[in-house]
PDB file of C-alpha atoms in Angstrom:
ATOM      1  CA  UNK A   1      22.390  11.878  31.463  1.00  0.00           C
ATOM      2  CA  UNK A   2      19.517  11.909  29.071  1.00  0.00           C
ATOM      3  CA  UNK A   3      17.067  14.443  30.478  1.00  0.00           C
ATOM      4  CA  UNK A   4      13.702  14.577  28.794  1.00  0.00           C
ATOM      5  CA  UNK A   5      13.601  17.470  26.339  1.00  0.00           C
ATOM      6  CA  UNK A   6      10.931  19.406  28.309  1.00  0.00           C
ATOM      7  CA  UNK A   7      12.969  19.158  31.513  1.00  0.00           C
ATOM      8  CA  UNK A   8      16.170  20.106  29.707  1.00  0.00           C
ATOM      9  CA  UNK A   9      14.568  23.297  28.345  1.00  0.00           C
ATOM     10  CA  UNK A  10      13.082  24.231  31.730  1.00  0.00           C
ATOM     11  CA  UNK A  11      16.354  23.670  33.573  1.00  0.00           C
ATOM     12  CA  UNK A  12      18.258  25.557  30.904  1.00  0.00           C
ATOM     13  CA  UNK A  13      16.011  28.559  31.354  1.00  0.00           C
ATOM     14  CA  UNK A  14      16.686  28.467  35.102  1.00  0.00           C
ATOM     15  CA  UNK A  15      20.446  28.353  34.463  1.00  0.00           C
ATOM     16  CA  UNK A  16      20.179  31.295  32.045  1.00  0.00           C
ATOM     17  CA  UNK A  17      18.382  33.313  34.767  1.00  0.00           C
ATOM     18  CA  UNK A  18      21.221  32.567  37.228  1.00  0.00           C
ATOM     19  CA  UNK A  19      23.897  33.508  34.694  1.00  0.00           C
ATOM     20  CA  UNK A  20      22.188  36.802  33.913  1.00  0.00           C
ATOM     21  CA  UNK A  21      22.259  37.736  37.623  1.00  0.00           C
ATOM     22  CA  UNK A  22      26.029  37.532  37.862  1.00  0.00           C
ATOM     23  CA  UNK A  23      27.882  40.874  37.959  1.00  0.00           C
ATOM     24  CA  UNK A  24      30.481  39.392  35.619  1.00  0.00           C
ATOM     25  CA  UNK A  25      27.754  38.900  33.004  1.00  0.00           C
ATOM     26  CA  UNK A  26      25.968  42.209  33.636  1.00  0.00           C
ATOM     27  CA  UNK A  27      29.224  44.140  33.144  1.00  0.00           C
ATOM     28  CA  UNK A  28      30.343  42.213  30.088  1.00  0.00           C
ATOM     29  CA  UNK A  29      30.193  43.840  26.649  1.00  0.00           C
ATOM     30  CA  UNK A  30      31.633  41.164  24.372  1.00  0.00           C
ATOM     31  CA  UNK A  31      30.571  37.571  25.041  1.00  0.00           C
ATOM     32  CA  UNK A  32      31.575  34.292  23.492  1.00  0.00           C
ATOM     33  CA  UNK A  33      29.186  31.365  23.670  1.00  0.00           C
ATOM     34  CA  UNK A  34      28.647  28.147  21.800  1.00  0.00           C
ATOM     35  CA  UNK A  35      25.709  26.608  19.960  1.00  0.00           C
ATOM     36  CA  UNK A  36      24.533  23.506  21.826  1.00  0.00           C
ATOM     37  CA  UNK A  37      23.849  20.098  20.409  1.00  0.00           C
ATOM     38  CA  UNK A  38      22.413  16.879  21.728  1.00  0.00           C
ATOM     39  CA  UNK A  39      21.400  16.808  25.427  1.00  0.00           C
ATOM     40  CA  UNK A  40      23.591  19.741  26.457  1.00  0.00           C
ATOM     41  CA  UNK A  41      22.515  22.803  28.313  1.00  0.00           C
ATOM     42  CA  UNK A  42      20.421  24.840  25.815  1.00  0.00           C
ATOM     43  CA  UNK A  43      22.999  27.566  25.271  1.00  0.00           C
ATOM     44  CA  UNK A  44      20.809  29.070  22.547  1.00  0.00           C
ATOM     45  CA  UNK A  45      18.580  30.527  25.297  1.00  0.00           C
ATOM     46  CA  UNK A  46      21.544  32.309  26.758  1.00  0.00           C
ATOM     47  CA  UNK A  47      22.747  33.504  23.371  1.00  0.00           C
ATOM     48  CA  UNK A  48      19.336  34.990  22.582  1.00  0.00           C
ATOM     49  CA  UNK A  49      19.215  36.660  25.997  1.00  0.00           C
ATOM     50  CA  UNK A  50      22.710  38.120  25.524  1.00  0.00           C
ATOM     51  CA  UNK A  51      21.614  39.724  22.211  1.00  0.00           C
ATOM     52  CA  UNK A  52      18.505  41.047  23.917  1.00  0.00           C
ATOM     53  CA  UNK A  53      20.676  42.463  26.680  1.00  0.00           C
ATOM     54  CA  UNK A  54      22.707  44.360  24.173  1.00  0.00           C
ATOM     55  CA  UNK A  55      25.837  42.201  24.366  1.00  0.00           C
ATOM     56  CA  UNK A  56      28.138  41.805  21.349  1.00  0.00           C
ATOM     57  CA  UNK A  57      27.811  38.045  20.739  1.00  0.00           C
ATOM     58  CA  UNK A  58      30.495  35.795  19.259  1.00  0.00           C
ATOM     59  CA  UNK A  59      30.397  32.132  18.379  1.00  0.00           C
ATOM     60  CA  UNK A  60      33.247  29.765  17.440  1.00  0.00           C
ATOM     61  CA  UNK A  61      33.772  27.844  14.218  1.00  0.00           C
ATOM     62  CA  UNK A  62      36.315  25.017  13.972  1.00  0.00           C
ATOM     63  CA  UNK A  63      38.906  25.941  11.315  1.00  0.00           C
ATOM     64  CA  UNK A  64      39.480  22.569   9.632  1.00  0.00           C
ATOM     65  CA  UNK A  65      42.807  23.703   8.272  1.00  0.00           C
ATOM     66  CA  UNK A  66      44.370  24.884  11.549  1.00  0.00           C
ATOM     67  CA  UNK A  67      42.297  22.703  13.902  1.00  0.00           C
ATOM     68  CA  UNK A  68      41.670  25.833  16.000  1.00  0.00           C
ATOM     69  CA  UNK A  69      38.622  27.840  16.851  1.00  0.00           C
ATOM     70  CA  UNK A  70      37.963  30.972  14.810  1.00  0.00           C
ATOM     71  CA  UNK A  71      35.622  33.440  16.494  1.00  0.00           C
ATOM     72  CA  UNK A  72      32.887  35.351  14.606  1.00  0.00           C
ATOM     73  CA  UNK A  73      30.329  37.997  15.555  1.00  0.00           C
ATOM     74  CA  UNK A  74      26.775  36.839  15.185  1.00  0.00           C
ATOM     75  CA  UNK A  75      23.764  39.168  15.121  1.00  0.00           C
ATOM     76  CA  UNK A  76      21.071  37.012  13.523  1.00  0.00           C
ATOM     77  CA  UNK A  77      20.979  33.288  14.411  1.00  0.00           C
ATOM     78  CA  UNK A  78      18.827  32.399  11.454  1.00  0.00           C
ATOM     79  CA  UNK A  79      20.898  34.195   8.797  1.00  0.00           C
ATOM     80  CA  UNK A  80      24.427  33.953  10.303  1.00  0.00           C
ATOM     81  CA  UNK A  81      24.540  30.254  11.168  1.00  0.00           C
ATOM     82  CA  UNK A  82      24.680  27.011   9.225  1.00  0.00           C
ATOM     83  CA  UNK A  83      25.163  23.416  10.243  1.00  0.00           C
ATOM     84  CA  UNK A  84      28.864  22.675  10.446  1.00  0.00           C
ATOM     85  CA  UNK A  85      31.214  20.057  11.775  1.00  0.00           C
ATOM     86  CA  UNK A  86      29.608  17.401  13.978  1.00  0.00           C
ATOM     87  CA  UNK A  87      26.183  18.820  13.148  1.00  0.00           C
ATOM     88  CA  UNK A  88      26.677  21.947  15.317  1.00  0.00           C
ATOM     89  CA  UNK A  89      25.414  25.291  14.033  1.00  0.00           C
ATOM     90  CA  UNK A  90      28.377  27.550  13.346  1.00  0.00           C
ATOM     91  CA  UNK A  91      28.924  31.058  11.978  1.00  0.00           C
ATOM     92  CA  UNK A  92      29.056  31.447   8.195  1.00  0.00           C
ATOM     93  CA  UNK A  93      32.325  33.392   7.579  1.00  0.00           C
ATOM     94  CA  UNK A  94      30.884  35.099   4.515  1.00  0.00           C
ATOM     95  CA  UNK A  95      28.160  36.613   6.671  1.00  0.00           C
ATOM     96  CA  UNK A  96      29.996  37.237   9.948  1.00  0.00           C
ATOM     97  CA  UNK A  97      32.988  39.367  10.924  1.00  0.00           C
ATOM     98  CA  UNK A  98      35.896  37.438  12.425  1.00  0.00           C
ATOM     99  CA  UNK A  99      37.146  38.668  15.799  1.00  0.00           C
ATOM    100  CA  UNK A 100      40.725  39.734  15.356  1.00  0.00           C
ATOM    101  CA  UNK A 101      41.386  41.186  18.869  1.00  0.00           C
ATOM    102  CA  UNK A 102      40.640  38.411  21.294  1.00  0.00           C
ATOM    103  CA  UNK A 103      41.331  40.716  24.285  1.00  0.00           C
ATOM    104  CA  UNK A 104      37.945  42.341  23.669  1.00  0.00           C
ATOM    105  CA  UNK A 105      36.161  39.250  25.035  1.00  0.00           C
ATOM    106  CA  UNK A 106      34.840  39.864  28.553  1.00  0.00           C
ATOM    107  CA  UNK A 107      32.861  36.706  29.174  1.00  0.00           C
ATOM    108  CA  UNK A 108      33.107  33.163  27.798  1.00  0.00           C
ATOM    109  CA  UNK A 109      30.523  30.390  28.195  1.00  0.00           C
ATOM    110  CA  UNK A 110      32.228  26.983  27.747  1.00  0.00           C
ATOM    111  CA  UNK A 111      30.711  23.663  26.850  1.00  0.00           C
ATOM    112  CA  UNK A 112      31.456  20.338  28.458  1.00  0.00           C
ATOM    113  CA  UNK A 113      30.309  16.890  29.429  1.00  0.00           C
ATOM    114  CA  UNK A 114      31.044  17.079  33.143  1.00  0.00           C
ATOM    115  CA  UNK A 115      32.250  19.630  35.671  1.00  0.00           C
ATOM    116  CA  UNK A 116      33.368  19.849  39.286  1.00  0.00           C
ATOM    117  CA  UNK A 117      32.875  22.688  41.790  1.00  0.00           C
ATOM    118  CA  UNK A 118      36.571  23.607  41.612  1.00  0.00           C
ATOM    119  CA  UNK A 119      36.071  24.699  37.958  1.00  0.00           C
ATOM    120  CA  UNK A 120      37.492  21.638  36.206  1.00  0.00           C
ATOM    121  CA  UNK A 121      35.745  20.929  32.893  1.00  0.00           C
ATOM    122  CA  UNK A 122      35.644  17.707  30.892  1.00  0.00           C
ATOM    123  CA  UNK A 123      35.151  18.552  27.241  1.00  0.00           C
ATOM    124  CA  UNK A 124      34.545  16.424  24.200  1.00  0.00           C
ATOM    125  CA  UNK A 125      38.203  15.492  23.718  1.00  0.00           C
ATOM    126  CA  UNK A 126      39.256  17.753  20.887  1.00  0.00           C
ATOM    127  CA  UNK A 127      41.045  20.279  23.062  1.00  0.00           C
ATOM    128  CA  UNK A 128      39.739  23.147  20.910  1.00  0.00           C
ATOM    129  CA  UNK A 129      38.656  25.317  23.828  1.00  0.00           C
ATOM    130  CA  UNK A 130      41.748  24.830  25.968  1.00  0.00           C
ATOM    131  CA  UNK A 131      43.914  25.660  22.948  1.00  0.00           C
ATOM    132  CA  UNK A 132      41.837  28.761  22.327  1.00  0.00           C
ATOM    133  CA  UNK A 133      41.941  29.871  25.979  1.00  0.00           C
ATOM    134  CA  UNK A 134      45.722  29.438  25.996  1.00  0.00           C
ATOM    135  CA  UNK A 135      45.891  32.010  23.150  1.00  0.00           C
ATOM    136  CA  UNK A 136      44.218  34.692  25.242  1.00  0.00           C
ATOM    137  CA  UNK A 137      46.453  37.347  26.739  1.00  0.00           C
ATOM    138  CA  UNK A 138      43.616  38.739  28.874  1.00  0.00           C
ATOM    139  CA  UNK A 139      41.526  36.747  31.350  1.00  0.00           C
ATOM    140  CA  UNK A 140      37.853  37.100  30.607  1.00  0.00           C
ATOM    141  CA  UNK A 141      35.334  35.539  32.961  1.00  0.00           C
ATOM    142  CA  UNK A 142      35.039  31.812  32.179  1.00  0.00           C
ATOM    143  CA  UNK A 143      31.792  30.115  32.975  1.00  0.00           C
ATOM    144  CA  UNK A 144      30.372  26.673  32.481  1.00  0.00           C
ATOM    145  CA  UNK A 145      26.589  26.070  32.527  1.00  0.00           C
ATOM    146  CA  UNK A 146      25.594  22.573  33.547  1.00  0.00           C
ATOM    147  CA  UNK A 147      22.752  20.560  34.804  1.00  0.00           C
ATOM    148  CA  UNK A 148      23.240  19.366  38.405  1.00  0.00           C
ATOM    149  CA  UNK A 149      23.547  15.781  37.170  1.00  0.00           C
ATOM    150  CA  UNK A 150      26.749  16.844  35.320  1.00  0.00           C
ATOM    151  CA  UNK A 151      28.528  17.866  38.519  1.00  0.00           C
ATOM    152  CA  UNK A 152      30.972  15.219  39.655  1.00  0.00           C
ATOM    153  CA  UNK A 153      33.556  14.994  42.444  1.00  0.00           C
ATOM    154  CA  UNK A 154      36.635  14.432  40.284  1.00  0.00           C
ATOM    155  CA  UNK A 155      37.636  15.419  36.740  1.00  0.00           C
ATOM    156  CA  UNK A 156      40.914  14.179  35.336  1.00  0.00           C
ATOM    157  CA  UNK A 157      43.011  17.211  34.460  1.00  0.00           C
ATOM    158  CA  UNK A 158      46.020  17.792  32.246  1.00  0.00           C
ATOM    159  CA  UNK A 159      48.509  20.679  32.547  1.00  0.00           C
ATOM    160  CA  UNK A 160      46.865  22.323  29.537  1.00  0.00           C
ATOM    161  CA  UNK A 161      43.360  22.311  31.033  1.00  0.00           C
ATOM    162  CA  UNK A 162      42.103  25.742  32.079  1.00  0.00           C
ATOM    163  CA  UNK A 163      39.543  25.840  34.882  1.00  0.00           C
ATOM    164  CA  UNK A 164      36.449  28.073  34.782  1.00  0.00           C
ATOM    165  CA  UNK A 165      35.637  30.857  37.234  1.00  0.00           C
ATOM    166  CA  UNK A 166      32.038  29.802  37.671  1.00  0.00           C
ATOM    167  CA  UNK A 167      29.902  26.672  37.203  1.00  0.00           C
ATOM    168  CA  UNK A 168      26.249  27.511  37.103  1.00  0.00           C
ATOM    169  CA  UNK A 169      23.517  24.873  37.517  1.00  0.00           C
ATOM    170  CA  UNK A 170      19.767  25.171  37.861  1.00  0.00           C
ATOM    171  CA  UNK A 171      20.259  24.859  41.634  1.00  0.00           C
ATOM    172  CA  UNK A 172      23.248  27.102  42.423  1.00  0.00           C
ATOM    173  CA  UNK A 173      26.285  29.057  41.334  1.00  0.00           C
ATOM    174  CA  UNK A 174      29.673  27.610  42.245  1.00  0.00           C
ATOM    175  CA  UNK A 175      32.353  30.288  42.536  1.00  0.00           C
ATOM    176  CA  UNK A 176      35.540  28.518  41.537  1.00  0.00           C
ATOM    177  CA  UNK A 177      38.235  31.220  41.288  1.00  0.00           C
ATOM    178  CA  UNK A 178      36.703  34.661  40.898  1.00  0.00           C
ATOM    179  CA  UNK A 179      35.292  36.419  43.954  1.00  0.00           C
ATOM    180  CA  UNK A 180      33.194  38.820  41.848  1.00  0.00           C
ATOM    181  CA  UNK A 181      29.616  37.612  41.374  1.00  0.00           C
TER     182      UNK A 181
END
């Protein structure tokens, strides 16, 4: 699924436009995203838009000691991020406040390699996000942004896998569990 860079950026901008039209996004105050790498959806567009929209933006950092995600508030992508594990830009803990109360998250954008229209997500195999989601006592809106070529019929699932509420592509929005759009 190696889209040319120009096409990836254009499709990513279309996806961001669709995400921003969702009521779940519009009503969210605290959002968690991720910094993309490789040929993924360009989540950085969405992160920048979320800041412009006045959202409180958080990004994860893999805690090497606990093998879990720690969540940090980010206000300046140039100053607050540095290249971390696997070459992904992550929050710098000395510059960013760690989120202590995970129940404040309203909206979470999740990464992945492949998705289906029922909300199943195939990640990168570390299980970091499913472990993180299992720690949440509340249920924020869970969304995956993907290129249409990443939508497949079947995704192998384990009992610990948590499906998303929406899968948004450049072509459409799949409502997987949550009737509010």
